[in-house]
Amino acid sequence: MTWILIAELAVMLACIWLGSRHGGIALGFWGGVGLLIITFVFREAPAKPPVDVMLIILAVTCATATMQAAGGIAFFVRMAEKIIKRYPERITIIAPLVAYLFTFAAGTGHILYPLLPVIHDTALRNGIRPERPMTVSVVASLQGITASPVSAAMAAFIVVVETQGYSLPKIMLIAVPATLIGVIVAALVMLRWGKELEDDPEFQRRVAAGEVEDIPVMVRAQRKARREKISMDAALAELGHDPDSEADSQVAVASASVSADGRLEEDILAEKNGARPGSPRITAAVFLATVVLVVVFGAFPGLRPPGEDGEPMGIALLLQILMLSAAAIMVAVTHVKVGPIASSSIARTGVIALVGIFGLAWLGLTVIAANEELIVGGLEGLVTERPWTFAVALFACSIVLFSQASTTRTLMPLGLSLGLGPASLAAMWPAVNGAFFLPTYGTIVAAMNFDRTGTTGIGKFVFNHSFMVPGVTAVVAAVASGLAIAGVVG
C-alpha cells in the first residue's frame, strides 16, 4: 500500500537525518535503528545485507591503509603537488585534473585533503581566485571515485552489473571519459567565476586586517598591465612599487610534502612507522600494479581462476584476494609496523564507509525490496519514456546518503528492475556524486576552512554555496556524456 511505503520512507529519512546530526560512523548506526523499526513495527523481512560490497571495501582499506602507513599516500601527494606547482597559471584546469587522477588511482578522496592548501596558496600567489580551483578540485575528487577501479562505489556497482555480464573494463569505458568530461566542463565554467581578487571586497578587507597576505605585487602589476593595456613600469608606478625592490614579489607556497628541515614527509612517516628506506615508492608501485591487475583480469575473464560453479571467478571476489595480497606484500617488503596501519586515517575512513554501507544500504535495500512491486509499477512508465529521470533519483538519494557506494548499492538494483541496461546505468552512475549539494561533506568543509581569502564559502541561503555551480555542472555534463558514450559502445 502507498501509505506504508510513505511511512517507511519517512522512517528511513528520519534515521538518515538523525545520523547526519552525529556524523561519521553514526550514519550507519542509525541505519540499524531504521531496520529495527521496519522489521518489528512494519513486519517487513530484512533484505540480504550487502556483505559482498563490505568485504571489498575492507580489502581495499587494508591495502590503502598499509600504503599510507609506509608513506605511499604521502608520495602520491608529493607527485600531485609537483604537477600543480609546475603550471600555476592554469591551476583552475590542472588542479581538478590532478585531484581526479590521484583519486582515481587511490580509490579514495582522502588524498585531496593535503593538496587543498597547496592549491589555495598557488592560486593566491598567481592572483587567481582560490574558489575556482578549490571547488572544482573537490568536485573532481567526487567524480574520480565513480571511475576508479578500486573505489567502494565501483565495488558496489560491479556487484550489481556483473550478474548481467557487464565487466569492469566496460564500466570504465563509459565512466572514465564521462566523468573526465564533467570535470573539464566544470573547470571551464569556473575559469572566470566570481570577482577577481583585486575587486573582491572580502579579500581586500582580510588583507587590510592582516588576516591573509596580498597578491604579490609583480603579479598584480602584470594583471593590471594586461587589463588596462599599459606597460609594466606604469602598472608598478600606479601600485606605488619600487621596481628595484623584490621584497614583496615572492610568496612562499604551502608544501604538503616537505618538512621544515627539508626532509620529505613520506620518508619521515615511513621511518616513524618502522618501514625501510624507499618504502613510500615501493608501496605506491605495489598498489598501482594491483590496480592494473584488477583491470586486466576484469577485461580478460579467461585469465581468472575458476569459481564455485566452474566459471571464471567473479571480479568482486578476485579484487578482495588481490588487495589483501597487496597489503601482505607491502608489509613483508617494507617491514612497516602493523599498529600504525590499523590506526591510520584511511583505516578509520574505511571503517566508517563499511558501517555506512552496512546500516544505510541495508536499510534502503529492505525498504525497496518490501515495496518493489509498487515502486517499479509507479516508475516503470516514466523511466521507460524518459530514462534520464533515473539519474535524478540517484542524485537525490546521494544527497541524503552522503555516499556514492551506499546510493549505488541501494538504487542500482532498482534500475535493473525498471528495465535499464547496464550501459545506461553506467552512463547515469556519475549522478551519485550529489554529496556536494549540502555544504557538510568532509572535503567541502576542509576547502572552506583552508581558503584564507574568504572566496570559498556558504551564501545567505545555504544552498547558494561555492560548490553548487561546479558540482551540478559536472554531474549534468558527466551524465549527458555518459549517455552519449553508452549509445555508441553499448
Coordinates of C-alpha atoms in Angstrom, one line a residue:
M1 CA 0.0 0.0 0.0
T2 CA 1.1 3.5 -0.8
W3 CA 0.8 4.8 2.8
I4 CA 3.1 2.1 4.1
L5 CA 5.7 3.0 1.5
I6 CA 5.4 6.7 2.5
A7 CA 5.7 5.8 6.2
E8 CA 8.7 3.5 5.7
L9 CA 10.4 6.2 3.5
A10 CA 9.7 8.7 6.3
V11 CA 11.4 6.4 8.8
M12 CA 14.4 6.0 6.5
L13 CA 14.8 9.7 6.0
A14 CA 14.4 10.4 9.7
C15 CA 17.1 7.9 10.5
I16 CA 19.4 9.5 7.9
W17 CA 18.7 12.9 9.4
L18 CA 19.4 11.8 12.9
G19 CA 22.6 10.0 11.8
S20 CA 23.8 13.1 9.9
R21 CA 23.5 15.2 13.1
H22 CA 26.0 12.9 14.7
G23 CA 28.0 12.4 11.5
G24 CA 30.6 9.9 10.6
I25 CA 30.1 6.3 11.7
A26 CA 26.8 7.2 13.4
L27 CA 25.1 7.3 10.0
G28 CA 25.4 3.6 9.7
F29 CA 24.3 3.1 13.3
W30 CA 21.0 4.9 12.7
G31 CA 20.5 2.7 9.6
G32 CA 20.3 -0.2 12.1
V33 CA 17.6 1.7 14.1
G34 CA 15.7 2.1 10.9
L35 CA 15.9 -1.6 10.2
L36 CA 14.7 -2.3 13.8
I37 CA 11.5 -0.2 13.1
I38 CA 10.9 -1.5 9.6
T39 CA 11.2 -5.2 10.7
F40 CA 9.5 -5.0 14.1
V41 CA 6.8 -2.3 13.5
F42 CA 6.1 -2.7 9.8
R43 CA 6.8 -6.5 9.9
E44 CA 8.9 -6.4 6.8
A45 CA 11.5 -9.1 6.1
P46 CA 15.0 -7.7 6.0
A47 CA 16.9 -7.8 2.7
K48 CA 20.1 -9.6 2.3
P49 CA 22.9 -7.4 3.9
P50 CA 25.4 -6.1 1.3
V51 CA 28.2 -8.3 2.6
D52 CA 30.0 -8.5 -0.8
V53 CA 30.4 -4.8 -1.0
M54 CA 31.5 -4.5 2.6
L55 CA 34.2 -7.1 2.1
I56 CA 35.6 -5.3 -1.0
I57 CA 35.7 -2.1 1.0
L58 CA 37.5 -3.9 3.8
A59 CA 40.1 -5.4 1.5
V60 CA 40.8 -2.1 -0.3
T61 CA 41.1 -0.3 3.0
C62 CA 43.7 -2.9 4.1
A63 CA 45.8 -2.1 1.1
T64 CA 45.5 1.7 1.1
A65 CA 45.9 1.9 4.9
T66 CA 49.1 -0.1 4.6
M67 CA 50.3 2.1 1.8
Q68 CA 49.5 5.2 3.9
A69 CA 51.4 3.9 7.0
A70 CA 54.5 3.2 4.8
G71 CA 54.4 6.7 3.2
G72 CA 52.9 5.7 -0.1
I73 CA 49.9 8.1 0.1
A74 CA 52.3 11.0 1.0
F75 CA 54.4 10.0 -2.1
F76 CA 51.2 10.4 -4.2
V77 CA 50.6 13.8 -2.7
R78 CA 54.1 14.9 -3.5
M79 CA 53.7 13.9 -7.1
A80 CA 50.4 15.7 -7.3
E81 CA 51.9 18.8 -5.7
K82 CA 54.7 18.9 -8.2
I83 CA 52.3 18.8 -11.1
I84 CA 50.1 21.6 -9.6
K85 CA 53.1 23.9 -9.0
R86 CA 54.5 23.3 -12.5
Y87 CA 51.5 25.0 -14.2
P88 CA 50.4 27.7 -11.6
E89 CA 48.6 30.0 -14.1
R90 CA 46.5 27.1 -15.3
I91 CA 45.6 25.9 -11.9
T92 CA 41.8 26.1 -12.4
I93 CA 42.2 23.3 -15.0
I94 CA 45.3 21.5 -13.7
A95 CA 44.4 21.1 -10.0
P96 CA 41.0 19.4 -10.7
L97 CA 42.6 17.0 -13.2
V98 CA 45.3 16.2 -10.7
A99 CA 42.6 15.7 -7.9
Y100 CA 40.7 13.4 -10.3
L101 CA 43.8 11.4 -11.4
F102 CA 45.1 10.7 -7.9
T103 CA 41.6 9.9 -6.5
F104 CA 41.2 7.5 -9.5
A105 CA 44.5 5.8 -8.6
A106 CA 44.0 5.6 -4.9
G107 CA 40.2 4.9 -4.9
T108 CA 39.6 7.5 -2.1
G109 CA 39.0 11.2 -1.9
H110 CA 41.1 11.2 1.2
I111 CA 44.1 12.1 -0.9
L112 CA 42.7 15.6 -1.6
Y113 CA 43.0 17.0 1.9
P114 CA 46.7 17.7 2.0
L115 CA 46.5 19.1 -1.6
L116 CA 44.0 21.8 -0.7
P117 CA 46.4 24.2 1.0
V118 CA 48.8 23.8 -2.0
I119 CA 46.0 24.6 -4.4
H120 CA 45.0 27.6 -2.3
D121 CA 48.5 29.1 -2.0
T122 CA 49.4 28.5 -5.6
A123 CA 46.2 30.3 -6.7
L124 CA 46.8 33.2 -4.4
R125 CA 50.4 33.6 -5.4
N126 CA 49.3 33.9 -9.0
G127 CA 46.4 36.3 -8.3
I128 CA 43.7 33.6 -9.1
R129 CA 40.6 33.5 -7.0
P130 CA 41.2 30.3 -4.9
E131 CA 37.4 29.4 -5.0
R132 CA 37.8 28.5 -8.7
P133 CA 40.4 25.6 -8.5
M134 CA 39.5 24.5 -5.0
T135 CA 35.8 24.0 -5.6
V136 CA 36.3 22.2 -8.9
S137 CA 39.0 20.0 -7.3
V138 CA 36.6 18.9 -4.6
V139 CA 34.0 18.1 -7.3
A140 CA 36.7 16.3 -9.4
S141 CA 37.6 14.1 -6.4
L142 CA 34.0 13.0 -6.1
Q143 CA 33.8 12.2 -9.9
G144 CA 37.1 10.3 -9.7
I145 CA 35.5 7.9 -7.2
T146 CA 32.9 6.8 -9.7
A147 CA 35.7 6.0 -12.2
S148 CA 38.3 4.3 -10.0
P149 CA 38.5 0.5 -10.3
V150 CA 39.3 0.2 -6.6
S151 CA 36.8 2.6 -5.0
A152 CA 34.0 1.5 -2.7
A153 CA 31.4 2.9 -5.2
M154 CA 32.9 0.8 -8.0
A155 CA 32.8 -2.3 -5.7
A156 CA 29.1 -1.7 -5.2
F157 CA 28.4 -1.2 -8.9
I158 CA 30.4 -4.2 -10.0
V159 CA 28.3 -6.4 -7.7
V160 CA 25.1 -5.2 -9.3
V161 CA 26.0 -5.3 -13.1
E162 CA 28.4 -8.3 -13.1
T163 CA 25.4 -10.6 -12.9
Q164 CA 24.3 -9.1 -16.3
G165 CA 27.6 -10.0 -17.9
Y166 CA 28.9 -6.4 -17.7
S167 CA 32.6 -6.3 -16.9
L168 CA 34.8 -3.7 -15.2
P169 CA 36.5 -2.5 -18.4
K170 CA 33.1 -1.9 -20.0
I171 CA 32.1 0.2 -17.0
M172 CA 35.3 2.2 -17.1
L173 CA 34.9 2.7 -20.9
I174 CA 31.9 4.8 -20.1
A175 CA 32.6 6.1 -16.6
V176 CA 36.1 7.4 -17.1
P177 CA 35.6 9.6 -20.2
A178 CA 32.2 10.7 -18.9
T179 CA 33.5 11.9 -15.5
L180 CA 36.5 13.4 -17.1
I181 CA 34.3 15.5 -19.4
G182 CA 32.2 16.5 -16.4
V183 CA 35.3 17.7 -14.6
I184 CA 36.7 19.6 -17.6
V185 CA 33.4 21.3 -18.3
A186 CA 33.0 22.4 -14.7
A187 CA 36.6 23.8 -14.7
L188 CA 35.9 25.8 -17.9
V189 CA 32.7 27.2 -16.3
M190 CA 34.7 28.3 -13.2
L191 CA 37.6 29.8 -15.1
R192 CA 36.1 33.3 -14.8
W193 CA 33.7 32.7 -11.9
G194 CA 33.3 35.4 -9.3
K195 CA 35.2 38.7 -8.9
E196 CA 38.9 38.9 -9.4
L197 CA 40.8 39.1 -6.1
E198 CA 41.7 42.7 -6.7
D199 CA 38.0 43.6 -6.9
D200 CA 36.8 41.3 -4.1
P201 CA 35.8 43.4 -1.0
E202 CA 36.1 40.5 1.4
F203 CA 39.6 39.6 0.3
Q204 CA 40.6 43.3 0.5
R205 CA 39.2 43.5 4.0
R206 CA 41.2 40.5 5.1
V207 CA 44.3 41.9 3.5
A208 CA 43.8 45.2 5.3
A209 CA 43.2 43.3 8.6
G210 CA 46.4 41.3 8.2
E211 CA 44.4 38.0 8.0
V212 CA 45.9 37.0 4.7
E213 CA 48.8 38.1 2.5
D214 CA 48.1 40.2 -0.6
I215 CA 48.7 39.1 -4.1
P216 CA 52.5 39.5 -4.9
V217 CA 53.0 43.0 -6.3
M218 CA 54.7 41.8 -9.5
V219 CA 51.6 39.5 -10.2
R220 CA 49.3 42.4 -9.5
A221 CA 51.3 44.6 -11.9
Q222 CA 51.2 42.0 -14.6
R223 CA 47.4 41.6 -14.3
K224 CA 46.9 45.4 -14.2
A225 CA 49.1 45.9 -17.2
R226 CA 47.1 43.3 -19.2
R227 CA 43.7 44.6 -18.1
E228 CA 44.4 48.3 -18.7
K229 CA 46.8 47.7 -21.6
I230 CA 49.6 49.7 -20.1
S231 CA 53.3 49.0 -19.6
M232 CA 54.7 47.0 -16.6
D233 CA 56.6 50.1 -15.4
A234 CA 53.4 52.2 -15.5
A235 CA 51.5 49.5 -13.6
L236 CA 54.2 49.2 -11.0
A237 CA 54.2 53.0 -10.6
E238 CA 50.4 53.1 -10.1
L239 CA 50.8 50.4 -7.5
G240 CA 53.4 52.5 -5.7
H241 CA 56.1 49.8 -6.1
D242 CA 59.9 50.4 -6.4
P243 CA 61.0 48.2 -9.3
D244 CA 64.4 47.7 -7.6
S245 CA 62.7 46.1 -4.6
E246 CA 61.9 42.4 -4.7
A247 CA 60.9 42.1 -1.1
D248 CA 57.3 41.6 -1.7
S249 CA 57.4 39.9 -5.1
Q250 CA 57.9 36.4 -3.6
V251 CA 55.4 34.5 -1.5
A252 CA 56.1 31.1 0.0
V253 CA 53.7 28.4 -1.2
A254 CA 52.5 25.8 1.1
S255 CA 54.1 22.4 0.7
A256 CA 52.3 19.2 1.8
S257 CA 55.3 17.0 1.2
V258 CA 58.4 18.8 2.6
S259 CA 59.0 19.3 6.3
A260 CA 60.7 22.4 7.8
D261 CA 64.1 20.7 7.8
G262 CA 63.8 19.9 4.1
R263 CA 63.1 16.1 4.5
L264 CA 60.3 14.5 2.6
E265 CA 57.2 13.9 4.7
E266 CA 56.8 10.5 3.1
D267 CA 60.3 9.4 4.3
I268 CA 59.7 10.8 7.8
L269 CA 56.4 8.9 8.1
A270 CA 57.9 5.7 6.8
E271 CA 60.8 5.9 9.3
K272 CA 58.4 6.7 12.2
N273 CA 56.4 3.6 11.4
G274 CA 59.4 1.3 11.1
A275 CA 59.4 1.0 7.4
R276 CA 62.7 0.6 5.5
P277 CA 64.1 3.4 3.2
G278 CA 62.3 3.6 -0.1
S279 CA 59.0 2.2 1.3
P280 CA 56.8 5.0 0.0
R281 CA 57.8 4.3 -3.6
I282 CA 57.6 0.6 -3.1
T283 CA 54.1 0.6 -1.7
A284 CA 52.9 3.0 -4.3
A285 CA 54.3 0.8 -7.0
V286 CA 52.7 -2.4 -5.5
F287 CA 49.3 -0.7 -5.2
L288 CA 49.3 0.6 -8.7
A289 CA 50.4 -2.8 -10.1
T290 CA 47.5 -4.3 -8.2
V291 CA 45.1 -1.8 -9.7
V292 CA 46.4 -2.7 -13.2
L293 CA 45.9 -6.4 -12.4
V294 CA 42.3 -5.8 -11.4
V295 CA 41.6 -4.0 -14.7
V296 CA 43.4 -6.7 -16.7
F297 CA 41.5 -9.6 -15.0
G298 CA 38.3 -7.6 -15.5
A299 CA 39.0 -7.3 -19.2
F300 CA 40.0 -10.9 -19.7
P301 CA 37.9 -13.4 -17.7
G302 CA 39.8 -16.3 -19.1
L303 CA 42.8 -15.3 -17.0
R304 CA 40.9 -15.7 -13.8
P305 CA 40.8 -18.9 -11.7
P306 CA 37.6 -20.9 -11.6
G307 CA 34.9 -20.0 -9.2
E308 CA 32.4 -22.3 -7.3
D309 CA 30.4 -23.0 -10.5
G310 CA 33.4 -23.7 -12.6
E311 CA 33.1 -20.4 -14.4
P312 CA 35.8 -17.7 -14.1
M313 CA 35.9 -16.2 -10.6
G314 CA 33.8 -13.0 -10.2
I315 CA 35.9 -9.9 -10.3
A316 CA 34.5 -8.8 -6.9
L317 CA 36.0 -11.9 -5.2
L318 CA 39.2 -11.6 -7.1
L319 CA 39.6 -7.9 -6.1
Q320 CA 39.4 -8.9 -2.4
I321 CA 42.1 -11.5 -2.9
L322 CA 44.4 -9.2 -4.8
M323 CA 44.0 -6.3 -2.4
L324 CA 44.7 -8.4 0.7
S325 CA 47.7 -9.9 -1.0
A326 CA 49.0 -6.5 -1.9
A327 CA 48.7 -5.4 1.7
A328 CA 50.7 -8.5 2.8
I329 CA 53.4 -7.9 0.2
M330 CA 53.7 -4.3 1.3
V331 CA 54.2 -5.4 5.0
A332 CA 56.6 -8.2 4.1
V333 CA 58.8 -6.0 1.8
T334 CA 58.8 -2.7 3.8
H335 CA 58.6 -4.1 7.4
V336 CA 56.2 -1.4 8.3
K337 CA 54.7 -1.8 11.8
V338 CA 51.1 -3.1 11.7
G339 CA 49.9 -0.9 14.6
P340 CA 50.0 2.3 12.5
I341 CA 48.1 0.6 9.7
A342 CA 45.1 0.0 12.0
S343 CA 45.2 3.5 13.4
S344 CA 45.7 5.3 10.1
S345 CA 43.2 7.9 8.9
I346 CA 42.4 5.7 5.9
A347 CA 41.6 2.7 8.2
R348 CA 39.2 4.9 10.1
T349 CA 37.6 6.2 7.0
G350 CA 37.3 2.7 5.6
V351 CA 35.5 1.5 8.8
I352 CA 33.1 4.5 8.5
A353 CA 32.4 3.6 4.9
L354 CA 31.9 -0.1 5.8
V355 CA 29.5 0.7 8.6
G356 CA 27.6 3.2 6.4
I357 CA 27.1 0.5 3.8
F358 CA 26.1 -2.0 6.4
G359 CA 23.4 0.2 8.0
L360 CA 22.2 2.7 5.4
A361 CA 22.4 0.5 2.3
W362 CA 20.8 -2.5 4.1
L363 CA 18.0 -0.2 5.3
G364 CA 17.5 1.2 1.8
L365 CA 17.5 -2.3 0.2
T366 CA 15.0 -3.5 2.8
V367 CA 12.5 -0.7 2.1
I368 CA 12.9 -1.1 -1.7
A369 CA 12.6 -4.9 -1.6
A370 CA 9.4 -4.7 0.6
N371 CA 7.8 -2.2 -1.8
E372 CA 9.4 -3.2 -5.1
E373 CA 6.2 -4.0 -6.9
L374 CA 4.7 -0.6 -6.0
I375 CA 7.9 1.3 -6.8
V376 CA 8.6 -0.4 -10.1
G377 CA 5.0 -0.1 -11.2
G378 CA 5.0 3.6 -10.4
L379 CA 8.3 4.4 -12.0
E380 CA 8.4 2.0 -14.9
G381 CA 6.4 4.1 -17.4
L382 CA 8.3 7.3 -16.5
V383 CA 11.8 5.7 -16.7
T384 CA 10.9 3.8 -19.9
E385 CA 9.8 7.1 -21.6
R386 CA 12.5 9.3 -20.0
P387 CA 15.4 7.1 -18.8
W388 CA 17.4 10.1 -17.7
T389 CA 14.9 10.6 -14.8
F390 CA 16.6 7.7 -13.0
A391 CA 19.7 9.8 -12.8
V392 CA 17.6 12.4 -10.9
A393 CA 16.6 9.7 -8.4
L394 CA 20.3 8.7 -8.0
F395 CA 21.3 12.3 -7.4
A396 CA 18.5 12.9 -4.8
C397 CA 19.4 9.7 -3.0
S398 CA 23.1 10.6 -2.9
I399 CA 22.3 14.0 -1.3
V400 CA 20.7 12.3 1.8
L401 CA 23.0 9.3 2.0
F402 CA 26.3 11.2 1.6
S403 CA 27.8 8.1 0.0
Q404 CA 28.3 7.1 -3.6
A405 CA 28.7 3.5 -2.6
S406 CA 25.5 3.4 -0.4
T407 CA 23.5 5.1 -3.2
T408 CA 24.9 2.7 -5.8
R409 CA 24.1 -0.4 -3.8
T410 CA 20.6 0.9 -2.8
L411 CA 19.3 2.1 -6.2
M412 CA 21.2 0.4 -9.0
P413 CA 19.3 -3.0 -8.5
L414 CA 16.1 -1.0 -8.8
G415 CA 17.4 0.4 -12.1
L416 CA 17.8 -3.1 -13.4
S417 CA 14.3 -4.0 -12.3
L418 CA 13.0 -0.9 -14.2
G419 CA 14.4 -2.3 -17.4
L420 CA 17.5 -0.1 -17.7
G421 CA 20.5 -1.9 -19.2
P422 CA 24.0 -2.0 -17.5
A423 CA 25.3 0.5 -20.1
S424 CA 22.6 3.0 -19.3
L425 CA 23.2 2.6 -15.6
A426 CA 27.0 3.1 -16.1
A427 CA 26.1 6.3 -18.0
M428 CA 23.9 7.7 -15.2
W429 CA 26.2 6.5 -12.4
P430 CA 28.0 9.9 -12.0
A431 CA 24.7 11.2 -10.7
V432 CA 25.5 9.6 -7.4
N433 CA 28.0 12.4 -6.8
G434 CA 25.5 14.7 -5.1
A435 CA 27.3 14.9 -1.8
F436 CA 28.3 18.5 -2.6
F437 CA 24.7 19.7 -2.6
L438 CA 24.7 20.2 1.2
P439 CA 27.9 22.0 2.3
T440 CA 28.6 19.5 5.0
Y441 CA 30.8 16.9 3.2
G442 CA 34.3 16.5 4.6
T443 CA 36.3 17.8 1.6
I444 CA 33.9 20.7 1.2
V445 CA 34.3 21.8 4.9
A446 CA 38.0 21.4 4.5
A447 CA 38.2 23.6 1.4
M448 CA 36.2 26.4 3.0
N449 CA 38.5 26.3 6.1
F450 CA 41.7 26.3 4.0
D451 CA 40.6 29.3 1.9
R452 CA 42.0 32.2 3.9
T453 CA 40.9 34.7 1.2
G454 CA 37.2 34.2 2.0
T455 CA 36.2 33.4 -1.6
T456 CA 35.1 29.8 -0.9
G457 CA 32.1 29.7 1.4
I458 CA 28.3 29.4 2.0
G459 CA 25.9 32.0 0.8
K460 CA 22.9 33.6 2.7
F461 CA 20.5 30.8 1.7
V462 CA 22.9 27.8 2.4
F463 CA 22.3 26.2 -1.0
N464 CA 24.0 29.1 -2.9
H465 CA 27.4 27.9 -1.8
S466 CA 30.6 27.9 -3.8
F467 CA 30.4 24.2 -4.8
M468 CA 26.8 24.2 -6.2
V469 CA 27.7 25.5 -9.7
P470 CA 30.7 23.3 -10.4
G471 CA 29.0 20.3 -8.8
V472 CA 25.8 20.5 -10.8
T473 CA 27.7 21.3 -14.0
A474 CA 30.0 18.3 -13.5
V475 CA 27.1 15.9 -12.8
V476 CA 25.0 17.1 -15.7
A477 CA 27.9 17.1 -18.2
A478 CA 29.1 13.6 -17.0
V479 CA 25.6 12.0 -17.3
A480 CA 25.0 13.6 -20.7
S481 CA 28.4 12.5 -21.9
G482 CA 27.9 9.0 -20.4
L483 CA 24.5 8.5 -22.2
A484 CA 26.1 9.6 -25.5
I485 CA 29.1 7.2 -25.0
A486 CA 26.8 4.4 -23.9
G487 CA 24.8 4.8 -27.1
V488 CA 28.0 4.2 -29.1
V489 CA 29.8 1.5 -27.1
G490 CA 26.7 -0.2 -25.6

